[in-house]
Amino acid sequence: MRGSHSEGGGASTELALGAVDVLPAGALEERLASGRPLRVKLGIDPTAPDIHLGHVVVLEKLRQFQAAGHVAVLIIGDYTARVGDPSGRSALRPLLAPEEIDANSRTFQEQAFKVLDPDATEVRRNSEWLDMPSAELFALVRRFTVARLLERDDFSKRMAAAEPVSLLELLYPVLQGYDSVAVESDLELGGTEQRFNLLFARDVQTSFGREPQAVMTMPILPGTDGVRKMSKSLGNYVGVTEPASEIFGKLMSVPDDAMPLYWELLVGERLDRSRHPNEAKRDLARRICDRFAGPGSGTAAEERFDRIHLDRETPADAPVHRIEIGGDVHLPALIREAFGVSGSEARRLLAQGAVRIDGETVPADRLDLPSGDLAGRVIQLGRRRFVRVVPD
RNA sequence: GGGGGAGUGCCAGAGCGGUCAAAUGGAACGCGCUGUAAACGCGUCGGCUAUGCCUACGCAGGUUCGAAUCCUGCCUCCCCCA
């Protein structure tokens, strides 16, 4: 049973709402009591081009601190992205090209401002201080021991399973910790999988004679499969820049079991269990659309959704695919081009009755159609892919 | 420095000379059911203008009528000893 995470770490402040833990006990209250604005750090490694709802959970927490008058320090980990965070990893992370990291950094920052107030956010890239001469790097890393780093679960598990752990990965916590020194962090936020990194940063700060930061961890948001962590690489994410129709559709496909967590982490309210699950899910989906795709987009997306799935209508805004008029059209080829699947796949789908033209299933043995019969019609592939065929 | 083991499809993991486009499970996809939820049932899951053809089992060669399966070299990973 998961759901209520509110009282973690004994922090009684409103700002700790939803957090899994706030460590060490009392540290946050103590700092808040000082009355000065705290420097609240959140680091995100730009390993993918888009921010999704999983990132939003922790960004939203940062926004709350911001709203309470504290300083939001958003670190784009353009340098640590090159190293690769071993947290929760069971294998070596593939390396990203520098240009890729650079492009991701830009979109990340832009998209983070869909949650944060840009005027009250200090954005830093950690290459500013981590891109240092090796002599300085050595001086930094010699402060810590291998035994201390190997305490972490991910490493011991991988080593036990005879899987590789690179030297570079071992360095990751040290680098992330040094970020805290560089930005003089009072509090660092992160997902629960970041606990080791966040706590290790305290050691790094201490070794530099700084006051160690408090840390606050937030629950991990499951992806649209309802089970695994939301992530780009698992393909179970909802991006904040996606069109409302996508956001709505994806959220509706999230299993009911994950709804309490979605409500708590994304809407900031407890799910009212007396509501019909379908209605509660629609409500959530509308709110998220309104927030990220623009006010009112939720209702519009919902209407479109119902037209397609309840009334079985074809969407008016389906992408357009042009064909030449004259002669027959070979359906597998058309599907391949229109939907970006392979020709073999197209044939299989056809054979499985997954192709509809204006709502009518194409017979499995039908491979060619006169082009005249296709012009102006909507081809549907499976439940949610649509293309409107238009004469060229 | 010495000794041993392993690299198979999106992932995990069988296969160990022909019947292998490669068992099985998971993921994914499709159809049905439904609340585009879950669960369940059935099916698909390399490519190709397709009853056949092509490309594939770390990479490169070789042996064989025939290789994922045998040999040689290379690359990568792991373990043990020092």
Coordinates of C-alpha atoms (C1' of nucleotides) in Angstrom, one line a residue:
Chain A
M1 CA 0.0 0.0 0.0
R2 CA 1.4 3.2 -1.1
G3 CA -0.3 6.6 -1.0
S4 CA 0.3 8.8 2.0
H5 CA 3.9 9.9 2.2
S6 CA 3.3 13.1 4.2
E7 CA 5.0 12.7 7.5
G8 CA 8.4 11.5 6.4
G9 CA 11.5 12.3 8.4
G10 CA 9.4 14.0 11.1
A11 CA 9.3 17.3 9.2
S12 CA 6.1 19.0 10.2
T13 CA 6.3 21.9 7.7
E14 CA 3.8 22.3 5.0
L15 CA 6.7 22.3 2.6
A16 CA 7.4 18.7 3.3
L17 CA 4.0 17.6 2.2
G18 CA 4.2 14.5 0.0
A19 CA 7.9 13.9 0.7
V20 CA 9.1 10.4 1.5
D21 CA 11.7 11.6 3.8
V22 CA 13.4 14.8 5.0
L23 CA 16.9 14.2 6.4
P24 CA 18.4 14.5 8.9
A25 CA 15.5 14.9 11.3
G26 CA 14.9 18.4 12.2
A27 CA 17.4 19.9 9.8
L28 CA 14.9 21.5 7.5
E29 CA 12.8 23.1 10.3
E30 CA 16.0 24.5 11.8
R31 CA 17.0 26.2 8.6
L32 CA 13.5 27.5 7.9
A33 CA 13.4 28.9 11.4
S34 CA 16.4 31.1 10.6
G35 CA 14.1 33.2 8.5
R36 CA 16.5 33.7 5.7
P37 CA 15.6 32.5 2.2
L38 CA 17.1 29.0 1.7
R39 CA 19.0 28.0 -1.4
V40 CA 17.1 24.9 -2.7
K41 CA 18.9 22.8 -5.2
L42 CA 17.5 20.5 -7.8
G43 CA 19.7 18.8 -10.3
I44 CA 18.5 17.2 -13.5
D45 CA 20.8 15.5 -16.0
P46 CA 19.8 16.2 -19.6
T47 CA 20.0 12.6 -20.8
A48 CA 16.7 13.0 -22.8
P49 CA 15.3 15.9 -24.8
D50 CA 12.1 16.3 -22.9
I51 CA 10.7 16.8 -19.4
H52 CA 7.9 14.5 -18.5
L53 CA 5.5 14.2 -15.6
G54 CA 8.1 12.3 -13.5
H55 CA 10.3 15.3 -13.5
V56 CA 7.3 17.5 -12.7
V57 CA 6.9 15.9 -9.3
V58 CA 10.1 17.2 -8.0
L59 CA 10.0 20.4 -10.0
E60 CA 6.6 21.1 -8.5
K61 CA 8.2 20.7 -5.0
L62 CA 10.9 23.2 -5.9
R63 CA 8.2 25.6 -7.1
Q64 CA 6.5 25.4 -3.8
F65 CA 9.7 26.5 -2.1
Q66 CA 10.0 29.2 -4.6
A67 CA 6.5 30.4 -3.9
A68 CA 7.4 30.5 -0.2
G69 CA 10.2 32.9 -0.9
H70 CA 13.2 30.6 -1.1
V71 CA 15.8 30.6 -3.9
A72 CA 15.3 27.8 -6.5
V73 CA 18.6 26.7 -7.9
L74 CA 18.1 24.5 -10.9
I75 CA 21.2 22.7 -12.0
I76 CA 21.3 21.3 -15.5
G77 CA 23.8 18.5 -15.2
D78 CA 25.4 18.9 -18.6
Y79 CA 28.7 17.7 -17.2
T80 CA 27.4 14.9 -15.0
A81 CA 25.3 13.7 -18.0
R82 CA 28.6 12.7 -19.5
V83 CA 29.5 10.6 -16.5
G84 CA 26.2 8.8 -16.1
D85 CA 24.2 8.5 -12.9
P86 CA 24.4 4.9 -11.7
S87 CA 21.3 5.3 -9.5
G88 CA 18.9 2.5 -10.0
R89 CA 20.9 1.3 -12.9
S90 CA 21.6 -2.3 -13.5
A91 CA 23.9 -1.8 -16.4
L92 CA 26.4 0.7 -17.8
R93 CA 24.7 3.8 -19.2
P94 CA 25.2 4.4 -22.9
L95 CA 27.3 7.5 -23.6
L96 CA 25.7 10.7 -25.0
A97 CA 27.2 12.9 -27.7
P98 CA 28.2 16.4 -26.4
E99 CA 25.9 18.0 -29.0
E100 CA 23.0 15.9 -27.8
I101 CA 23.6 16.9 -24.2
D102 CA 23.8 20.5 -25.3
A103 CA 20.5 20.4 -27.2
N104 CA 18.8 18.6 -24.3
S105 CA 20.1 21.2 -21.8
R106 CA 18.3 23.9 -23.8
T107 CA 15.0 22.2 -24.0
F108 CA 15.1 21.0 -20.4
Q109 CA 15.6 24.5 -19.1
E110 CA 12.8 25.8 -21.3
Q111 CA 10.4 23.1 -20.3
A112 CA 11.3 23.4 -16.6
F113 CA 9.9 26.9 -16.7
K114 CA 6.5 25.4 -17.5
V115 CA 6.6 24.7 -13.7
L116 CA 9.0 27.1 -12.2
D117 CA 8.9 30.9 -12.2
P118 CA 11.8 31.9 -14.5
D119 CA 12.3 35.2 -12.8
A120 CA 13.0 33.6 -9.5
T121 CA 15.1 30.7 -10.6
E122 CA 18.9 30.5 -10.6
V123 CA 19.8 28.2 -13.5
R124 CA 23.3 26.8 -13.5
R125 CA 25.1 24.3 -15.7
N126 CA 27.5 22.1 -13.7
S127 CA 30.1 22.2 -16.4
E128 CA 30.7 25.7 -15.0
W129 CA 32.6 24.2 -12.1
L130 CA 33.1 20.5 -12.9
D131 CA 35.0 21.0 -16.2
M132 CA 38.2 21.4 -14.2
P133 CA 41.9 20.5 -14.7
S134 CA 42.7 17.0 -13.7
A135 CA 44.9 18.2 -10.9
E136 CA 41.9 19.8 -9.3
L137 CA 39.8 16.7 -10.0
F138 CA 42.3 14.6 -8.2
A139 CA 42.4 16.9 -5.3
L140 CA 38.6 16.5 -5.1
V141 CA 38.3 12.8 -5.4
R142 CA 41.1 11.9 -3.0
R143 CA 38.9 13.2 -0.2
F144 CA 36.7 10.1 -0.5
T145 CA 37.3 6.4 -0.1
V146 CA 36.2 3.5 -2.3
A147 CA 34.6 1.8 0.6
R148 CA 32.4 4.7 1.3
L149 CA 31.2 4.7 -2.3
L150 CA 30.7 1.0 -2.5
E151 CA 28.2 1.2 0.4
R152 CA 25.5 2.0 -2.2
D153 CA 23.1 -0.7 -3.0
D154 CA 23.3 -0.4 -6.8
F155 CA 27.0 -1.0 -6.8
S156 CA 27.0 -4.0 -4.4
K157 CA 24.1 -5.6 -6.3
R158 CA 25.8 -5.2 -9.7
M159 CA 29.1 -6.4 -8.4
A160 CA 27.3 -9.4 -6.8
A161 CA 25.6 -10.1 -10.1
A162 CA 29.0 -10.0 -11.9
E163 CA 28.0 -6.9 -13.8
P164 CA 30.4 -4.1 -14.7
V165 CA 30.7 -1.0 -12.6
S166 CA 32.8 1.7 -14.2
L167 CA 35.3 3.8 -12.4
L168 CA 33.5 6.8 -13.8
E169 CA 30.3 5.8 -12.2
L170 CA 32.0 5.6 -8.9
L171 CA 32.9 9.2 -9.3
Y172 CA 29.3 10.3 -9.9
P173 CA 28.3 11.0 -6.3
V174 CA 31.4 13.0 -5.7
L175 CA 30.7 15.2 -8.7
Q176 CA 27.0 15.7 -7.8
G177 CA 28.1 16.4 -4.3
Y178 CA 30.5 19.1 -5.4
D179 CA 27.5 20.8 -7.1
S180 CA 26.2 21.4 -3.7
V181 CA 29.4 23.0 -2.6
A182 CA 29.5 25.2 -5.7
V183 CA 26.0 26.5 -5.3
E184 CA 26.0 26.6 -1.5
S185 CA 22.9 24.5 -1.2
D186 CA 20.8 24.5 2.0
L187 CA 18.5 21.8 0.8
E188 CA 18.5 19.4 -2.1
L189 CA 15.5 17.8 -3.6
G190 CA 15.4 14.5 -5.6
G191 CA 13.5 11.3 -6.1
T192 CA 13.9 8.5 -3.6
E193 CA 16.4 6.8 -5.9
Q194 CA 18.6 9.8 -5.3
R195 CA 18.9 9.3 -1.5
F196 CA 22.5 8.1 -1.6
N197 CA 23.7 10.9 -3.9
L198 CA 21.9 13.5 -1.9
L199 CA 23.3 12.3 1.4
F200 CA 26.7 11.8 0.0
A201 CA 26.7 15.5 -1.0
R202 CA 26.6 16.3 2.7
D203 CA 29.9 14.5 3.1
V204 CA 31.4 16.5 0.2
Q205 CA 30.2 19.8 1.7
T206 CA 31.6 18.8 5.1
S207 CA 34.9 18.0 3.6
F208 CA 35.0 21.6 2.2
G209 CA 34.1 23.0 5.6
R210 CA 30.6 23.9 4.6
E211 CA 27.4 23.3 6.5
P212 CA 25.9 20.1 5.1
Q213 CA 22.6 20.5 3.2
A214 CA 19.3 18.9 4.3
V215 CA 17.8 16.5 1.8
M216 CA 14.2 15.8 0.8
T217 CA 13.2 12.9 -1.4
M218 CA 10.0 12.6 -3.3
P219 CA 8.2 9.4 -4.4
I220 CA 8.9 8.0 -7.9
L221 CA 6.0 8.5 -10.3
P222 CA 5.2 5.3 -12.1
G223 CA 4.8 5.5 -15.9
T224 CA 1.7 4.9 -18.0
D225 CA 2.2 1.2 -17.3
G226 CA 1.5 1.9 -13.7
V227 CA 4.5 -0.1 -12.5
R228 CA 7.8 1.0 -13.7
K229 CA 9.4 4.4 -13.1
M230 CA 8.3 6.9 -15.7
S231 CA 11.1 7.3 -18.2
K232 CA 11.8 8.1 -21.7
S233 CA 13.7 5.0 -22.3
L234 CA 10.9 2.8 -21.2
G235 CA 8.5 4.6 -23.4
N236 CA 6.0 5.0 -20.6
Y237 CA 6.1 8.7 -20.2
V238 CA 3.9 11.7 -20.7
G239 CA 5.9 14.7 -21.9
V240 CA 5.0 18.2 -20.8
T241 CA 5.2 19.5 -24.4
E242 CA 2.9 16.9 -25.9
P243 CA -0.4 18.0 -27.4
A244 CA -3.4 17.8 -25.1
S245 CA -4.9 14.9 -27.0
E246 CA -1.8 12.8 -26.4
I247 CA -1.6 13.8 -22.7
F248 CA -5.2 13.0 -22.2
G249 CA -5.1 9.7 -24.1
K250 CA -1.9 8.5 -22.3
L251 CA -3.3 9.4 -18.9
M252 CA -6.5 7.5 -19.6
S253 CA -4.5 4.4 -20.3
V254 CA -2.8 4.6 -16.9
P255 CA -4.0 1.7 -14.7
D256 CA -6.4 2.6 -11.9
D257 CA -4.0 1.4 -9.2
A258 CA -1.6 4.2 -10.0
M259 CA -4.2 6.9 -9.6
P260 CA -3.8 7.7 -5.9
L261 CA -0.2 8.4 -6.5
Y262 CA -0.8 10.4 -9.6
W263 CA -3.3 12.6 -7.8
E264 CA -1.1 13.1 -4.8
L265 CA 2.1 13.8 -6.8
L266 CA 0.7 15.8 -9.7
V267 CA -2.4 17.5 -8.5
G268 CA -1.3 17.8 -4.9
E269 CA -4.7 16.4 -3.6
R270 CA -5.7 13.1 -2.2
L271 CA -7.8 11.0 -4.5
D272 CA -11.4 10.9 -3.6
R273 CA -12.1 7.2 -3.6
S274 CA -15.8 7.6 -3.6
R275 CA -15.7 8.9 -7.2
H276 CA -16.0 6.5 -10.1
P277 CA -12.4 5.6 -11.2
N278 CA -13.1 6.6 -14.7
E279 CA -14.4 10.1 -13.7
A280 CA -11.5 10.6 -11.3
K281 CA -9.0 9.7 -14.1
R282 CA -10.7 12.1 -16.5
D283 CA -10.6 14.9 -14.0
L284 CA -6.9 14.4 -13.5
A285 CA -6.2 14.2 -17.2
R286 CA -8.1 17.4 -17.8
R287 CA -6.2 19.2 -15.1
I288 CA -2.9 18.1 -16.5
C289 CA -3.8 19.2 -20.0
D290 CA -4.9 22.5 -18.8
R291 CA -1.7 23.0 -17.0
F292 CA 0.7 22.0 -19.7
A293 CA -1.1 22.3 -23.0
G294 CA -3.0 25.5 -22.1
P295 CA -6.2 26.4 -20.2
G296 CA -9.3 24.8 -21.7
S297 CA -7.3 22.2 -23.6
G298 CA -8.4 19.5 -21.2
T299 CA -12.1 19.7 -22.0
A300 CA -11.3 19.9 -25.7
A301 CA -9.1 16.8 -25.5
E302 CA -11.7 15.0 -23.5
E303 CA -14.4 15.7 -26.2
R304 CA -12.1 14.5 -28.9
F305 CA -11.3 11.4 -26.9
D306 CA -15.0 10.6 -26.5
R307 CA -15.7 11.2 -30.1
I308 CA -13.1 8.7 -31.1
H309 CA -13.5 6.1 -28.5
L310 CA -17.1 6.3 -27.5
D311 CA -18.7 7.4 -30.7
R312 CA -16.1 5.7 -32.8
E313 CA -15.8 8.8 -35.0
T314 CA -12.6 9.5 -36.8
P315 CA -10.7 12.6 -35.6
A316 CA -10.9 15.7 -37.7
D317 CA -7.4 16.7 -37.0
A318 CA -5.7 13.5 -38.1
P319 CA -2.3 14.0 -39.9
V320 CA -2.6 14.2 -43.6
H321 CA -1.0 11.7 -46.0
R322 CA -1.0 12.5 -49.8
I323 CA -1.4 9.9 -52.5
E324 CA -1.5 10.1 -56.2
I325 CA -4.8 9.4 -57.8
G326 CA -5.1 6.8 -60.6
G327 CA -4.8 3.1 -60.5
D328 CA -4.8 0.9 -57.4
V329 CA -3.1 1.7 -54.1
H330 CA -1.1 -1.1 -52.5
L331 CA -2.3 -1.0 -48.9
P332 CA 0.8 -2.4 -47.2
A333 CA 3.0 0.2 -48.9
L334 CA 0.5 3.0 -48.0
I335 CA 0.4 1.9 -44.3
R336 CA 4.2 1.7 -44.2
E337 CA 4.6 5.2 -45.5
A338 CA 1.7 6.8 -43.6
F339 CA 2.4 5.3 -40.2
G340 CA 6.1 4.6 -40.3
V341 CA 5.9 0.8 -39.8
S342 CA 7.7 -1.8 -41.9
G343 CA 5.9 -3.3 -44.9
S344 CA 5.9 -6.7 -43.1
E345 CA 4.3 -5.2 -40.1
A346 CA 1.7 -3.5 -42.2
R347 CA 0.7 -6.8 -43.8
R348 CA 0.5 -8.4 -40.4
L349 CA -1.7 -5.7 -39.0
L350 CA -3.9 -5.9 -42.1
A351 CA -4.2 -9.7 -41.6
Q352 CA -5.2 -9.1 -38.0
G353 CA -8.0 -6.7 -38.9
A354 CA -6.3 -3.8 -37.3
V355 CA -6.9 -1.5 -40.3
R356 CA -10.1 0.5 -40.7
I357 CA -11.1 2.9 -43.4
D358 CA -13.6 5.4 -42.2
G359 CA -14.4 3.1 -39.3
E360 CA -14.9 0.0 -41.4
T361 CA -12.5 -2.9 -41.0
V362 CA -10.5 -3.8 -44.1
P363 CA -10.9 -7.5 -44.9
A364 CA -7.8 -9.4 -44.2
D365 CA -7.2 -10.5 -47.8
R366 CA -7.6 -7.1 -49.2
L367 CA -4.2 -5.8 -50.4
D368 CA -5.1 -3.3 -53.1
L369 CA -7.8 -0.6 -53.3
P370 CA -8.6 1.8 -56.2
S371 CA -7.1 5.1 -55.2
G372 CA -10.5 6.8 -55.8
D373 CA -11.9 4.7 -52.9
L374 CA -9.3 6.1 -50.5
A375 CA -9.2 9.8 -51.3
G376 CA -10.6 11.9 -48.5
R377 CA -10.9 9.0 -46.1
V378 CA -9.4 8.4 -42.7
I379 CA -7.3 5.2 -42.2
Q380 CA -7.1 4.0 -38.7
L381 CA -4.4 1.6 -37.5
G382 CA -5.1 -0.1 -34.2
R383 CA -7.0 2.0 -31.7
R384 CA -5.2 5.3 -31.7
R385 CA -3.3 5.9 -34.9
F386 CA -5.1 7.8 -37.6
V387 CA -4.2 9.3 -41.0
R388 CA -6.3 11.2 -43.5
V389 CA -5.6 10.3 -47.1
V390 CA -5.7 13.3 -49.4
P391 CA -5.3 13.3 -53.2
D392 CA -2.0 14.9 -54.2
Chain B
rG1 C1' 51.5 -11.7 -14.9
rG2 C1' 48.8 -16.8 -14.7
rG3 C1' 44.2 -19.7 -15.0
rG4 C1' 39.0 -20.2 -16.1
rG5 C1' 34.0 -18.6 -18.1
rA6 C1' 30.8 -15.7 -21.3
rG7 C1' 29.0 -12.7 -25.7
rU8 C1' 22.0 -15.1 -29.2
rG9 C1' 16.2 -11.2 -31.3
rC10 C1' 13.6 -4.9 -27.3
rC11 C1' 15.1 -7.4 -22.4
rA12 C1' 15.9 -12.1 -19.9
rG13 C1' 17.3 -16.7 -21.5
rA14 C1' 17.3 -21.9 -24.3
rG15 C1' 19.8 -24.0 -28.4
rC16 C1' 25.6 -26.5 -29.1
rG17 C1' 26.6 -29.4 -37.1
rG18 C1' 21.0 -30.2 -40.7
rU19 C1' 13.9 -30.5 -39.1
rC20 C1' 16.5 -22.6 -36.6
rA21 C1' 14.1 -16.5 -38.5
rA22 C1' 16.0 -19.5 -33.7
rA23 C1' 12.3 -22.8 -27.5
rU24 C1' 10.4 -20.3 -23.1
rG25 C1' 9.1 -15.9 -20.1
rG26 C1' 8.6 -10.6 -20.0
rA27 C1' 7.8 -6.0 -22.8
rA28 C1' 5.4 -4.3 -27.1
rC29 C1' 1.6 -4.6 -30.8
rG30 C1' -3.4 -6.5 -32.8
rC31 C1' -8.4 -8.6 -32.2
rG32 C1' -12.3 -9.6 -28.5
rC33 C1' -14.3 -8.0 -23.8
rU34 C1' -14.2 -3.0 -21.3
rG35 C1' -14.3 2.6 -18.6
rU36 C1' -8.6 3.3 -24.8
rA37 C1' -8.1 0.9 -16.7
rA38 C1' -7.1 -3.8 -14.7
rA39 C1' -8.0 -9.0 -15.3
rC40 C1' -8.9 -12.5 -19.0
rG41 C1' -9.1 -15.1 -24.0
rC42 C1' -7.0 -15.5 -28.9
rG43 C1' -3.2 -13.9 -32.1
rU44 C1' 1.4 -11.3 -33.9
rC45 C1' 6.2 -10.0 -32.8
rG46 C1' 13.8 -9.4 -38.7
rG47 C1' 13.1 -7.5 -43.8
rC48 C1' 11.1 -7.9 -48.7
rU49 C1' 5.5 -5.6 -54.5
rA50 C1' 6.1 -12.6 -50.5
rU51 C1' 3.2 -20.0 -50.9
rG52 C1' 9.3 -17.8 -52.4
rC53 C1' 13.7 -14.8 -51.5
rC54 C1' 17.2 -11.9 -48.5
rU55 C1' 19.7 -10.6 -44.0
rA56 C1' 20.7 -12.3 -39.0
rC57 C1' 23.0 -15.5 -33.3
rG58 C1' 30.0 -9.9 -30.7
rC59 C1' 33.6 -8.8 -35.3
rA60 C1' 36.7 -11.0 -39.3
rG61 C1' 38.2 -15.3 -41.7
rG62 C1' 38.2 -20.8 -42.2
rU63 C1' 36.5 -26.2 -42.1
rU64 C1' 32.0 -28.7 -44.1
rC65 C1' 27.2 -30.6 -49.1
rG66 C1' 25.4 -27.7 -44.8
rA67 C1' 27.5 -23.6 -38.9
rA68 C1' 24.1 -19.8 -33.9
rU69 C1' 26.4 -24.6 -33.1
rC70 C1' 33.4 -26.9 -35.0
rC71 C1' 38.5 -24.2 -35.9
rU72 C1' 41.8 -19.5 -36.0
rG73 C1' 42.5 -14.4 -35.0
rC74 C1' 40.4 -9.9 -33.0
rC75 C1' 37.1 -7.0 -29.7
rU76 C1' 34.2 -6.7 -25.1
rC77 C1' 32.7 -8.5 -20.3
rC78 C1' 33.0 -11.5 -15.8
rC79 C1' 35.4 -14.8 -12.1
rC80 C1' 39.7 -16.9 -9.5
rC81 C1' 45.0 -16.7 -8.3
rA82 C1' 49.2 -13.2 -8.1

